[in-house]
Amino acid sequence: MVVLSQPTLEDFSLIKTCKPSGSLFTGIPVIDLSAPDAKTLIVEACQEFGFFKVVNHGVCPELMARLEAEAVKFFSLPQPEKDRAGPPSPFGYGNKKIGPNGDVGWIEYLLFSTNPDFISQKFLSMFQEEPEVFRSAVNEYIWKVRGVVCRVLELIADGLRIEPRDVLSKLLRDEKSDSFFRLNYYPPCPKVQAQSGRNLVGFGEHTDPQIMSAVRSNNTTGLQISLRDGTWVSVPPDQSSFFINVGDSLQVMTNGRFRSVRHRVLADSLKPRVSMIYFGGPPPSEKITPLPPLMEEGEESLYKEFTWSEYKKSAYKSRLGDNRLGQFEKI
Ligand code: GA4
């Protein structure tokens, strides 16, 4: 059995805590990708929640389990070995520090670009032994999960009656697509839970800047989303499904019809949470503006015009919880 080092109390001092909500929310939309009404249900879910669960997606559970096992193996390595894969500037291994502006959380992670050349280089320098097994699991997984997100984006185009149906998915399939992949490991926090009755915040509240993200986690709770009225609800975990988040860019491309969902992760008091997330982003030079066929007559964009590279630059100057789209809204 793999035993990970126990956190010390000093490790907790900067990290926020939060009272865990007892119950799990039962209202998350569940989309069967093969169902005839999938396109309509996805559009409704993107408008109401900016979040939904996808089942019947065709990615085999063995691949998810294999990648999860490889991730746990990595996070179980001695600290100096993991540190050799860091810091995440912006890609690599990170421990508690999130982004460049002072955000922290009860988390360890690996952050990659989905560009295969980049992955292989980083992996080769990261692992002396057997990089190939991990690398191929990551590459295969990214390929499959991108396929799922592209299918969802094509169903969205159908549901919104936009042509061509690859208007969004082609941005993720583009060889210049600026997409990320992240493996997160949230260690359990039993001491804090016992002393305060609160859980450590693993990843503070935020929205994803990209077009769309797909999260797969093990069966540990922790993910919470904010509803329209600002209430936080806990998402029941499901290791065989994907949870899809609408990102800021898709909110802009639908001129505010879709909602970029605010979400956060609380560490569990007893079990580690392991998640793998694909963040589908456009090429750097892509203009992020409302899709013309969607606009009603006389409708104006709610946002100033910007490219993905401009948005990303400004995101990396922000704090995690900031309303990043705020400064791009037209007044
Ligand atoms: C949030 C979504 C993704 O995890 C991420 C994050 C990125 C990082 O961890 O480096 C950011 C965060 C995320 C948005 C604001 C900036 C950048 C940390 C941060 C404080 C990889 C992304 O693309 O944006």
PDB file of N, CA, C and O and ligand atoms in Angstrom, residues 98-101 103 111 180 182 203 206-210 279 315-316 318-320 324, ligand 1:
ATOM      1  N   ILE A  98      -1.171  27.976  -6.355  1.00  0.00           N
ATOM      2  CA  ILE A  98      -1.965  27.916  -7.590  1.00  0.00           C
ATOM      3  C   ILE A  98      -1.790  29.223  -8.351  1.00  0.00           C
ATOM      4  O   ILE A  98      -2.091  30.293  -7.806  1.00  0.00           O
ATOM      5  N   GLY A  99      -1.293  29.142  -9.571  1.00  0.00           N
ATOM      6  CA  GLY A  99      -1.108  30.340 -10.380  1.00  0.00           C
ATOM      7  C   GLY A  99       0.023  31.207  -9.824  1.00  0.00           C
ATOM      8  O   GLY A  99       0.621  30.885  -8.798  1.00  0.00           O
ATOM      9  N   PRO A 100       0.293  32.341 -10.500  1.00  0.00           N
ATOM     10  CA  PRO A 100       1.470  33.147 -10.130  1.00  0.00           C
ATOM     11  C   PRO A 100       1.190  34.264  -9.116  1.00  0.00           C
ATOM     12  O   PRO A 100       2.077  35.036  -8.800  1.00  0.00           O
ATOM     13  N   ASN A 101      -0.063  34.361  -8.598  1.00  0.00           N
ATOM     14  CA  ASN A 101      -0.390  35.574  -7.831  1.00  0.00           C
ATOM     15  C   ASN A 101      -0.790  35.344  -6.372  1.00  0.00           C
ATOM     16  O   ASN A 101      -1.612  36.077  -5.817  1.00  0.00           O
ATOM     17  N   ASP A 103      -2.271  32.645  -4.826  1.00  0.00           N
ATOM     18  CA  ASP A 103      -3.361  31.750  -4.413  1.00  0.00           C
ATOM     19  C   ASP A 103      -2.791  30.423  -3.917  1.00  0.00           C
ATOM     20  O   ASP A 103      -1.800  29.917  -4.472  1.00  0.00           O
ATOM     21  N   LEU A 111       0.408  20.048 -14.194  1.00  0.00           N
ATOM     22  CA  LEU A 111      -0.288  20.816 -15.230  1.00  0.00           C
ATOM     23  C   LEU A 111       0.517  20.719 -16.525  1.00  0.00           C
ATOM     24  O   LEU A 111       1.736  20.921 -16.509  1.00  0.00           O
ATOM     25  N   PHE A 180      -5.207  22.703 -22.073  1.00  0.00           N
ATOM     26  CA  PHE A 180      -4.397  22.252 -20.938  1.00  0.00           C
ATOM     27  C   PHE A 180      -4.930  20.931 -20.416  1.00  0.00           C
ATOM     28  O   PHE A 180      -6.092  20.587 -20.613  1.00  0.00           O
ATOM     29  N   ARG A 182      -4.752  18.717 -16.587  1.00  0.00           N
ATOM     30  CA  ARG A 182      -4.289  18.852 -15.206  1.00  0.00           C
ATOM     31  C   ARG A 182      -4.655  17.600 -14.418  1.00  0.00           C
ATOM     32  O   ARG A 182      -5.763  17.083 -14.552  1.00  0.00           O
ATOM     33  N   PHE A 203      -9.128  23.768  -3.969  1.00  0.00           N
ATOM     34  CA  PHE A 203      -9.001  24.693  -5.110  1.00  0.00           C
ATOM     35  C   PHE A 203     -10.102  25.728  -4.916  1.00  0.00           C
ATOM     36  O   PHE A 203     -11.288  25.409  -4.960  1.00  0.00           O
ATOM     37  N   HIS A 206     -13.620  29.703  -8.581  1.00  0.00           N
ATOM     38  CA  HIS A 206     -13.150  30.339  -9.813  1.00  0.00           C
ATOM     39  C   HIS A 206     -14.020  29.883 -10.981  1.00  0.00           C
ATOM     40  O   HIS A 206     -14.789  28.931 -10.854  1.00  0.00           O
ATOM     41  N   THR A 207     -13.853  30.559 -12.111  1.00  0.00           N
ATOM     42  CA  THR A 207     -14.410  30.047 -13.360  1.00  0.00           C
ATOM     43  C   THR A 207     -13.218  29.666 -14.238  1.00  0.00           C
ATOM     44  O   THR A 207     -12.109  30.172 -14.044  1.00  0.00           O
ATOM     45  N   ASP A 208     -13.454  28.778 -15.204  1.00  0.00           N
ATOM     46  CA  ASP A 208     -12.381  28.394 -16.118  1.00  0.00           C
ATOM     47  C   ASP A 208     -12.361  29.374 -17.287  1.00  0.00           C
ATOM     48  O   ASP A 208     -13.406  29.653 -17.880  1.00  0.00           O
ATOM     49  N   PRO A 209     -11.187  29.880 -17.656  1.00  0.00           N
ATOM     50  CA  PRO A 209     -11.145  30.874 -18.746  1.00  0.00           C
ATOM     51  C   PRO A 209     -11.449  30.296 -20.132  1.00  0.00           C
ATOM     52  O   PRO A 209     -11.847  31.039 -21.021  1.00  0.00           O
ATOM     53  N   GLN A 210     -11.236  28.993 -20.309  1.00  0.00           N
ATOM     54  CA  GLN A 210     -11.303  28.389 -21.655  1.00  0.00           C
ATOM     55  C   GLN A 210     -12.734  28.287 -22.194  1.00  0.00           C
ATOM     56  O   GLN A 210     -13.657  28.883 -21.657  1.00  0.00           O
ATOM     57  N   PHE A 279      -8.905  21.067 -20.278  1.00  0.00           N
ATOM     58  CA  PHE A 279      -9.414  22.432 -20.495  1.00  0.00           C
ATOM     59  C   PHE A 279      -9.279  22.746 -21.976  1.00  0.00           C
ATOM     60  O   PHE A 279      -8.150  22.926 -22.471  1.00  0.00           O
ATOM     61  N   ALA A 315      -5.807  36.818 -17.566  1.00  0.00           N
ATOM     62  CA  ALA A 315      -6.158  35.810 -16.539  1.00  0.00           C
ATOM     63  C   ALA A 315      -4.958  35.522 -15.647  1.00  0.00           C
ATOM     64  O   ALA A 315      -5.080  35.407 -14.429  1.00  0.00           O
ATOM     65  N   TYR A 316      -3.792  35.453 -16.253  1.00  0.00           N
ATOM     66  CA  TYR A 316      -2.598  35.131 -15.466  1.00  0.00           C
ATOM     67  C   TYR A 316      -2.131  36.301 -14.593  1.00  0.00           C
ATOM     68  O   TYR A 316      -1.245  36.146 -13.778  1.00  0.00           O
ATOM     69  N   SER A 318      -4.524  37.803 -12.830  1.00  0.00           N
ATOM     70  CA  SER A 318      -5.624  37.905 -11.867  1.00  0.00           C
ATOM     71  C   SER A 318      -5.445  36.927 -10.715  1.00  0.00           C
ATOM     72  O   SER A 318      -4.620  36.023 -10.778  1.00  0.00           O
ATOM     73  N   ARG A 319      -6.236  37.133  -9.652  1.00  0.00           N
ATOM     74  CA  ARG A 319      -6.311  36.147  -8.580  1.00  0.00           C
ATOM     75  C   ARG A 319      -7.371  35.126  -8.976  1.00  0.00           C
ATOM     76  O   ARG A 319      -8.295  35.418  -9.732  1.00  0.00           O
ATOM     77  N   LEU A 320      -7.234  33.940  -8.394  1.00  0.00           N
ATOM     78  CA  LEU A 320      -8.096  32.820  -8.777  1.00  0.00           C
ATOM     79  C   LEU A 320      -9.591  33.169  -8.757  1.00  0.00           C
ATOM     80  O   LEU A 320     -10.330  32.871  -9.691  1.00  0.00           O
ATOM     81  N   ARG A 324     -12.958  37.491 -13.926  1.00  0.00           N
ATOM     82  CA  ARG A 324     -12.026  37.853 -15.002  1.00  0.00           C
ATOM     83  C   ARG A 324     -12.709  38.489 -16.205  1.00  0.00           C
ATOM     84  O   ARG A 324     -12.126  39.299 -16.908  1.00  0.00           O
TER      85      ARG A 324
HETATM   86  C1  GA4 B   1      -8.309  28.029 -13.609  1.00  0.00           C
HETATM   87  C2  GA4 B   1      -8.602  26.875 -14.581  1.00  0.00           C
HETATM   88  C3  GA4 B   1      -7.376  25.982 -14.848  1.00  0.00           C
HETATM   89  O1  GA4 B   1      -7.132  25.114 -13.733  1.00  0.00           O
HETATM   90  C4  GA4 B   1      -6.097  26.823 -15.125  1.00  0.00           C
HETATM   91  C5  GA4 B   1      -5.852  27.658 -13.866  1.00  0.00           C
HETATM   92  C6  GA4 B   1      -4.578  28.525 -13.854  1.00  0.00           C
HETATM   93  C7  GA4 B   1      -3.430  27.815 -13.118  1.00  0.00           C
HETATM   94  O2  GA4 B   1      -3.662  27.009 -12.226  1.00  0.00           O
HETATM   95  O3  GA4 B   1      -2.283  28.136 -13.471  1.00  0.00           O
HETATM   96  C8  GA4 B   1      -4.994  29.850 -13.176  1.00  0.00           C
HETATM   97  C9  GA4 B   1      -6.561  29.828 -13.108  1.00  0.00           C
HETATM   98  C10 GA4 B   1      -6.953  28.672 -13.991  1.00  0.00           C
HETATM   99  C11 GA4 B   1      -7.174  31.161 -13.588  1.00  0.00           C
HETATM  100  C12 GA4 B   1      -6.422  32.434 -13.121  1.00  0.00           C
HETATM  101  C13 GA4 B   1      -4.901  32.210 -13.014  1.00  0.00           C
HETATM  102  C14 GA4 B   1      -4.505  31.070 -13.935  1.00  0.00           C
HETATM  103  C15 GA4 B   1      -4.440  30.140 -11.787  1.00  0.00           C
HETATM  104  C16 GA4 B   1      -4.639  31.611 -11.664  1.00  0.00           C
HETATM  105  C17 GA4 B   1      -4.656  32.247 -10.519  1.00  0.00           C
HETATM  106  C18 GA4 B   1      -4.956  25.942 -15.553  1.00  0.00           C
HETATM  107  C19 GA4 B   1      -6.438  27.921 -16.077  1.00  0.00           C
HETATM  108  O4  GA4 B   1      -6.318  27.903 -17.279  1.00  0.00           O
HETATM  109  O5  GA4 B   1      -6.892  29.010 -15.390  1.00  0.00           O
END
